[in-house]
Amino acid sequence: GEYSIFVGAYKKGDVAPNKVEAVIAENSAETDKKSNKLKIEDASILENTTSKITYFDLWNDVDLEYILNGTTVKENIIVNEKADKYSYTFTLKLKNLIPVCNDDNSISLLDSESDEEIYLIPTPYMYDNKGEISEEVRYEIKSDNGNNQYLLTVTADKEWIEEESRVFP
């Protein structure tokens, strides 16, 4: 349509990502026995479809996972071991969208002409393998070339991650 978002791995601190192959999980969807009788509008709704793609060891000891569930995309940065830094930068290329940081640390992607919110990158959070949750994660976004390209950096709290009770990944 009139909007598009490209996300690419850029850096972990000063370290560029490794060249890796993506692993795609099998798509799943609830099937309707009457699917051949659905209207095109109903058949095109993606709410019952889930897909997953994982880039293993994209950065040393860090995997990157995207889960498409219906019309939402969830990004997981999976930290497998302790590291020097927990800061990850991505390239965003936006078409007809402008990113704006919100007070709650989410990012609104606004229509470049009307300022209407079209998409929302929700407030980040992190959790360990025991399910312990922390919201001590921050976004930073800055223009990369002034040509609708931005650098989005996600930084997680080192102290929380390295707490003795933490369970990796």
PDB file of C-alpha atoms in Angstrom:
ATOM      1  CA  GLY A   1       0.000   0.000   0.000  1.00  0.00           C
ATOM      2  CA  GLU A   2       1.042   3.547   0.587  1.00  0.00           C
ATOM      3  CA  TYR A   3       3.153   2.626   3.652  1.00  0.00           C
ATOM      4  CA  SER A   4       6.080   0.290   4.123  1.00  0.00           C
ATOM      5  CA  ILE A   5       8.550  -0.549   6.880  1.00  0.00           C
ATOM      6  CA  PHE A   6      11.886  -2.252   6.267  1.00  0.00           C
ATOM      7  CA  VAL A   7      13.841  -3.465   9.291  1.00  0.00           C
ATOM      8  CA  GLY A   8      17.427  -4.658   8.990  1.00  0.00           C
ATOM      9  CA  ALA A   9      19.988  -5.747  11.578  1.00  0.00           C
ATOM     10  CA  TYR A  10      22.760  -3.185  11.867  1.00  0.00           C
ATOM     11  CA  LYS A  11      25.012  -3.409  14.932  1.00  0.00           C
ATOM     12  CA  LYS A  12      25.349  -4.748  18.454  1.00  0.00           C
ATOM     13  CA  GLY A  13      27.375  -1.979  20.030  1.00  0.00           C
ATOM     14  CA  ASP A  14      30.250  -1.702  17.577  1.00  0.00           C
ATOM     15  CA  VAL A  15      29.861  -5.242  16.200  1.00  0.00           C
ATOM     16  CA  ALA A  16      28.217  -5.843  12.821  1.00  0.00           C
ATOM     17  CA  PRO A  17      25.847  -8.808  12.512  1.00  0.00           C
ATOM     18  CA  ASN A  18      27.096 -12.192  11.337  1.00  0.00           C
ATOM     19  CA  LYS A  19      25.965 -13.459   7.946  1.00  0.00           C
ATOM     20  CA  VAL A  20      23.452 -16.168   8.757  1.00  0.00           C
ATOM     21  CA  GLU A  21      20.661 -18.110   7.106  1.00  0.00           C
ATOM     22  CA  ALA A  22      17.123 -17.621   8.328  1.00  0.00           C
ATOM     23  CA  VAL A  23      15.145 -20.585   9.660  1.00  0.00           C
ATOM     24  CA  ILE A  24      11.432 -20.395   8.947  1.00  0.00           C
ATOM     25  CA  ALA A  25       9.004 -22.248  11.192  1.00  0.00           C
ATOM     26  CA  GLU A  26       6.091 -23.996   9.576  1.00  0.00           C
ATOM     27  CA  ASN A  27       3.126 -21.695   9.108  1.00  0.00           C
ATOM     28  CA  SER A  28      -0.036 -22.605  10.945  1.00  0.00           C
ATOM     29  CA  ALA A  29      -3.623 -21.532  10.521  1.00  0.00           C
ATOM     30  CA  GLU A  30      -6.944 -22.563  11.900  1.00  0.00           C
ATOM     31  CA  THR A  31      -8.881 -24.000   9.018  1.00  0.00           C
ATOM     32  CA  ASP A  32     -12.548 -23.563   8.440  1.00  0.00           C
ATOM     33  CA  LYS A  33     -14.321 -26.542   6.858  1.00  0.00           C
ATOM     34  CA  LYS A  34     -16.376 -24.047   4.877  1.00  0.00           C
ATOM     35  CA  SER A  35     -13.361 -22.010   3.714  1.00  0.00           C
ATOM     36  CA  ASN A  36     -14.307 -22.439   0.075  1.00  0.00           C
ATOM     37  CA  LYS A  37     -17.546 -20.553   0.798  1.00  0.00           C
ATOM     38  CA  LEU A  38     -15.944 -17.566   2.546  1.00  0.00           C
ATOM     39  CA  LYS A  39     -16.182 -14.070   1.115  1.00  0.00           C
ATOM     40  CA  ILE A  40     -12.850 -12.728  -0.107  1.00  0.00           C
ATOM     41  CA  GLU A  41     -12.813 -10.147   2.722  1.00  0.00           C
ATOM     42  CA  ASP A  42     -13.181 -12.907   5.343  1.00  0.00           C
ATOM     43  CA  ALA A  43     -10.639 -15.218   3.706  1.00  0.00           C
ATOM     44  CA  SER A  44      -7.991 -12.493   3.626  1.00  0.00           C
ATOM     45  CA  ILE A  45      -8.064 -11.841   7.385  1.00  0.00           C
ATOM     46  CA  LEU A  46      -4.814 -13.082   8.917  1.00  0.00           C
ATOM     47  CA  GLU A  47      -5.893 -13.320  12.557  1.00  0.00           C
ATOM     48  CA  ASN A  48      -5.576 -17.124  12.699  1.00  0.00           C
ATOM     49  CA  THR A  49      -2.185 -17.383  11.018  1.00  0.00           C
ATOM     50  CA  THR A  50       1.163 -17.620  12.809  1.00  0.00           C
ATOM     51  CA  SER A  51       4.614 -17.698  11.215  1.00  0.00           C
ATOM     52  CA  LYS A  52       8.072 -17.476  12.739  1.00  0.00           C
ATOM     53  CA  ILE A  53      11.498 -16.731  11.316  1.00  0.00           C
ATOM     54  CA  THR A  54      14.698 -16.991  13.361  1.00  0.00           C
ATOM     55  CA  TYR A  55      18.197 -15.764  12.587  1.00  0.00           C
ATOM     56  CA  PHE A  56      20.429 -17.909  14.823  1.00  0.00           C
ATOM     57  CA  ASP A  57      23.682 -16.335  16.067  1.00  0.00           C
ATOM     58  CA  LEU A  58      23.016 -13.108  14.169  1.00  0.00           C
ATOM     59  CA  TRP A  59      25.326 -11.499  16.675  1.00  0.00           C
ATOM     60  CA  ASN A  60      27.611 -13.713  18.768  1.00  0.00           C
ATOM     61  CA  ASP A  61      25.393 -15.559  21.294  1.00  0.00           C
ATOM     62  CA  VAL A  62      22.328 -13.580  20.176  1.00  0.00           C
ATOM     63  CA  ASP A  63      19.461 -14.818  17.995  1.00  0.00           C
ATOM     64  CA  LEU A  64      16.829 -12.641  16.374  1.00  0.00           C
ATOM     65  CA  GLU A  65      13.282 -13.941  16.021  1.00  0.00           C
ATOM     66  CA  TYR A  66      10.236 -12.453  14.320  1.00  0.00           C
ATOM     67  CA  ILE A  67       6.783 -13.874  14.972  1.00  0.00           C
ATOM     68  CA  LEU A  68       3.928 -12.875  12.685  1.00  0.00           C
ATOM     69  CA  ASN A  69       0.614 -13.459  14.421  1.00  0.00           C
ATOM     70  CA  GLY A  70      -2.320 -12.195  12.412  1.00  0.00           C
ATOM     71  CA  THR A  71      -1.545  -8.592  11.597  1.00  0.00           C
ATOM     72  CA  THR A  72       1.070  -8.061  14.339  1.00  0.00           C
ATOM     73  CA  VAL A  73       4.813  -8.670  14.311  1.00  0.00           C
ATOM     74  CA  LYS A  74       6.727  -9.488  17.526  1.00  0.00           C
ATOM     75  CA  GLU A  75      10.499  -9.130  17.523  1.00  0.00           C
ATOM     76  CA  ASN A  76      12.504 -11.107  20.084  1.00  0.00           C
ATOM     77  CA  ILE A  77      16.183 -10.466  20.657  1.00  0.00           C
ATOM     78  CA  ILE A  78      17.287 -13.711  22.314  1.00  0.00           C
ATOM     79  CA  VAL A  79      20.403 -13.279  24.458  1.00  0.00           C
ATOM     80  CA  ASN A  80      21.968 -16.699  25.049  1.00  0.00           C
ATOM     81  CA  GLU A  81      24.992 -15.667  27.156  1.00  0.00           C
ATOM     82  CA  LYS A  82      26.308 -12.697  29.111  1.00  0.00           C
ATOM     83  CA  ALA A  83      27.871  -9.988  26.953  1.00  0.00           C
ATOM     84  CA  ASP A  84      29.807  -6.742  27.237  1.00  0.00           C
ATOM     85  CA  LYS A  85      26.829  -4.704  26.034  1.00  0.00           C
ATOM     86  CA  TYR A  86      23.143  -5.310  25.488  1.00  0.00           C
ATOM     87  CA  SER A  87      22.586  -2.693  22.819  1.00  0.00           C
ATOM     88  CA  TYR A  88      21.325  -3.609  19.337  1.00  0.00           C
ATOM     89  CA  THR A  89      20.860  -1.285  16.382  1.00  0.00           C
ATOM     90  CA  PHE A  90      18.529  -1.775  13.432  1.00  0.00           C
ATOM     91  CA  THR A  91      18.069   0.140  10.201  1.00  0.00           C
ATOM     92  CA  LEU A  92      14.512   1.321   9.574  1.00  0.00           C
ATOM     93  CA  LYS A  93      13.535   2.423   6.082  1.00  0.00           C
ATOM     94  CA  LEU A  94      10.092   4.001   6.114  1.00  0.00           C
ATOM     95  CA  LYS A  95       7.769   4.924   3.280  1.00  0.00           C
ATOM     96  CA  ASN A  96       5.342   7.786   4.054  1.00  0.00           C
ATOM     97  CA  LEU A  97       5.940   7.357   7.798  1.00  0.00           C
ATOM     98  CA  ILE A  98       7.737   9.399  10.443  1.00  0.00           C
ATOM     99  CA  PRO A  99       8.824   7.869  13.791  1.00  0.00           C
ATOM    100  CA  VAL A 100       8.022   9.717  17.002  1.00  0.00           C
ATOM    101  CA  CYS A 101       9.168   8.609  20.474  1.00  0.00           C
ATOM    102  CA  ASN A 102       6.369   8.602  23.045  1.00  0.00           C
ATOM    103  CA  ASP A 103       6.581   9.272  26.789  1.00  0.00           C
ATOM    104  CA  ASP A 104       5.947   5.565  27.532  1.00  0.00           C
ATOM    105  CA  ASN A 105       9.017   4.605  25.426  1.00  0.00           C
ATOM    106  CA  SER A 106       6.880   3.287  22.559  1.00  0.00           C
ATOM    107  CA  ILE A 107       7.370   4.648  19.042  1.00  0.00           C
ATOM    108  CA  SER A 108       4.499   5.903  16.912  1.00  0.00           C
ATOM    109  CA  LEU A 109       4.874   5.722  13.155  1.00  0.00           C
ATOM    110  CA  LEU A 110       2.872   8.654  11.849  1.00  0.00           C
ATOM    111  CA  ASP A 111       1.566   9.394   8.381  1.00  0.00           C
ATOM    112  CA  SER A 112       4.126  11.844   6.986  1.00  0.00           C
ATOM    113  CA  GLU A 113       1.416  14.270   5.861  1.00  0.00           C
ATOM    114  CA  SER A 114      -1.458  13.995   8.335  1.00  0.00           C
ATOM    115  CA  ASP A 115       0.475  13.016  11.514  1.00  0.00           C
ATOM    116  CA  GLU A 116      -2.104  10.250  12.080  1.00  0.00           C
ATOM    117  CA  GLU A 117      -0.684   7.228  13.920  1.00  0.00           C
ATOM    118  CA  ILE A 118      -0.594   4.354  11.428  1.00  0.00           C
ATOM    119  CA  TYR A 119       1.566   1.867  13.346  1.00  0.00           C
ATOM    120  CA  LEU A 120       2.878   1.552  16.883  1.00  0.00           C
ATOM    121  CA  ILE A 121       6.112  -0.055  18.048  1.00  0.00           C
ATOM    122  CA  PRO A 122       5.062  -0.916  21.612  1.00  0.00           C
ATOM    123  CA  THR A 123       6.993  -0.216  24.785  1.00  0.00           C
ATOM    124  CA  PRO A 124       9.846  -2.752  24.993  1.00  0.00           C
ATOM    125  CA  TYR A 125      10.299  -5.269  27.785  1.00  0.00           C
ATOM    126  CA  MET A 126      12.488  -8.272  28.458  1.00  0.00           C
ATOM    127  CA  TYR A 127      12.111 -11.565  30.245  1.00  0.00           C
ATOM    128  CA  ASP A 128      14.332 -14.478  31.150  1.00  0.00           C
ATOM    129  CA  ASN A 129      13.759 -18.212  30.777  1.00  0.00           C
ATOM    130  CA  LYS A 130      12.003 -18.322  34.190  1.00  0.00           C
ATOM    131  CA  GLY A 131       9.498 -15.684  33.088  1.00  0.00           C
ATOM    132  CA  GLU A 132      10.948 -12.861  35.207  1.00  0.00           C
ATOM    133  CA  ILE A 133      10.061  -9.563  33.492  1.00  0.00           C
ATOM    134  CA  SER A 134      11.771  -6.183  33.351  1.00  0.00           C
ATOM    135  CA  GLU A 135      10.779  -3.008  31.551  1.00  0.00           C
ATOM    136  CA  GLU A 136      14.306  -1.593  31.813  1.00  0.00           C
ATOM    137  CA  VAL A 137      14.712  -1.509  28.036  1.00  0.00           C
ATOM    138  CA  ARG A 138      14.982   1.702  26.023  1.00  0.00           C
ATOM    139  CA  TYR A 139      14.607   2.737  22.398  1.00  0.00           C
ATOM    140  CA  GLU A 140      16.620   5.449  20.723  1.00  0.00           C
ATOM    141  CA  ILE A 141      15.809   6.495  17.193  1.00  0.00           C
ATOM    142  CA  LYS A 142      17.695   8.936  15.003  1.00  0.00           C
ATOM    143  CA  SER A 143      17.742   9.879  11.362  1.00  0.00           C
ATOM    144  CA  ASP A 144      20.429   8.016   9.438  1.00  0.00           C
ATOM    145  CA  ASN A 145      20.537   9.846   6.140  1.00  0.00           C
ATOM    146  CA  GLY A 146      17.594  12.238   6.147  1.00  0.00           C
ATOM    147  CA  ASN A 147      16.011  10.131   3.424  1.00  0.00           C
ATOM    148  CA  ASN A 148      13.370   8.239   5.446  1.00  0.00           C
ATOM    149  CA  GLN A 149      16.053   5.989   6.887  1.00  0.00           C
ATOM    150  CA  TYR A 150      16.564   5.741  10.641  1.00  0.00           C
ATOM    151  CA  LEU A 151      18.695   3.897  13.166  1.00  0.00           C
ATOM    152  CA  LEU A 152      16.694   2.299  15.958  1.00  0.00           C
ATOM    153  CA  THR A 153      18.766   1.190  18.943  1.00  0.00           C
ATOM    154  CA  VAL A 154      17.367  -1.114  21.618  1.00  0.00           C
ATOM    155  CA  THR A 155      19.320  -1.078  24.883  1.00  0.00           C
ATOM    156  CA  ALA A 156      18.597  -3.440  27.782  1.00  0.00           C
ATOM    157  CA  ASP A 157      19.685  -2.977  31.397  1.00  0.00           C
ATOM    158  CA  LYS A 158      22.962  -4.869  31.921  1.00  0.00           C
ATOM    159  CA  GLU A 159      22.498  -5.097  35.701  1.00  0.00           C
ATOM    160  CA  TRP A 160      19.103  -6.824  35.383  1.00  0.00           C
ATOM    161  CA  ILE A 161      20.334  -9.267  32.725  1.00  0.00           C
ATOM    162  CA  GLU A 162      23.429 -10.229  34.696  1.00  0.00           C
ATOM    163  CA  GLU A 163      21.687 -10.632  38.041  1.00  0.00           C
ATOM    164  CA  GLU A 164      22.677 -13.980  39.575  1.00  0.00           C
ATOM    165  CA  SER A 165      19.122 -15.361  39.506  1.00  0.00           C
ATOM    166  CA  ARG A 166      18.728 -14.717  35.764  1.00  0.00           C
ATOM    167  CA  VAL A 167      18.244 -17.768  33.518  1.00  0.00           C
ATOM    168  CA  PHE A 168      19.439 -17.601  29.894  1.00  0.00           C
ATOM    169  CA  PRO A 169      18.289 -17.393  27.216  1.00  0.00           C
TER     170      PRO A 169
END
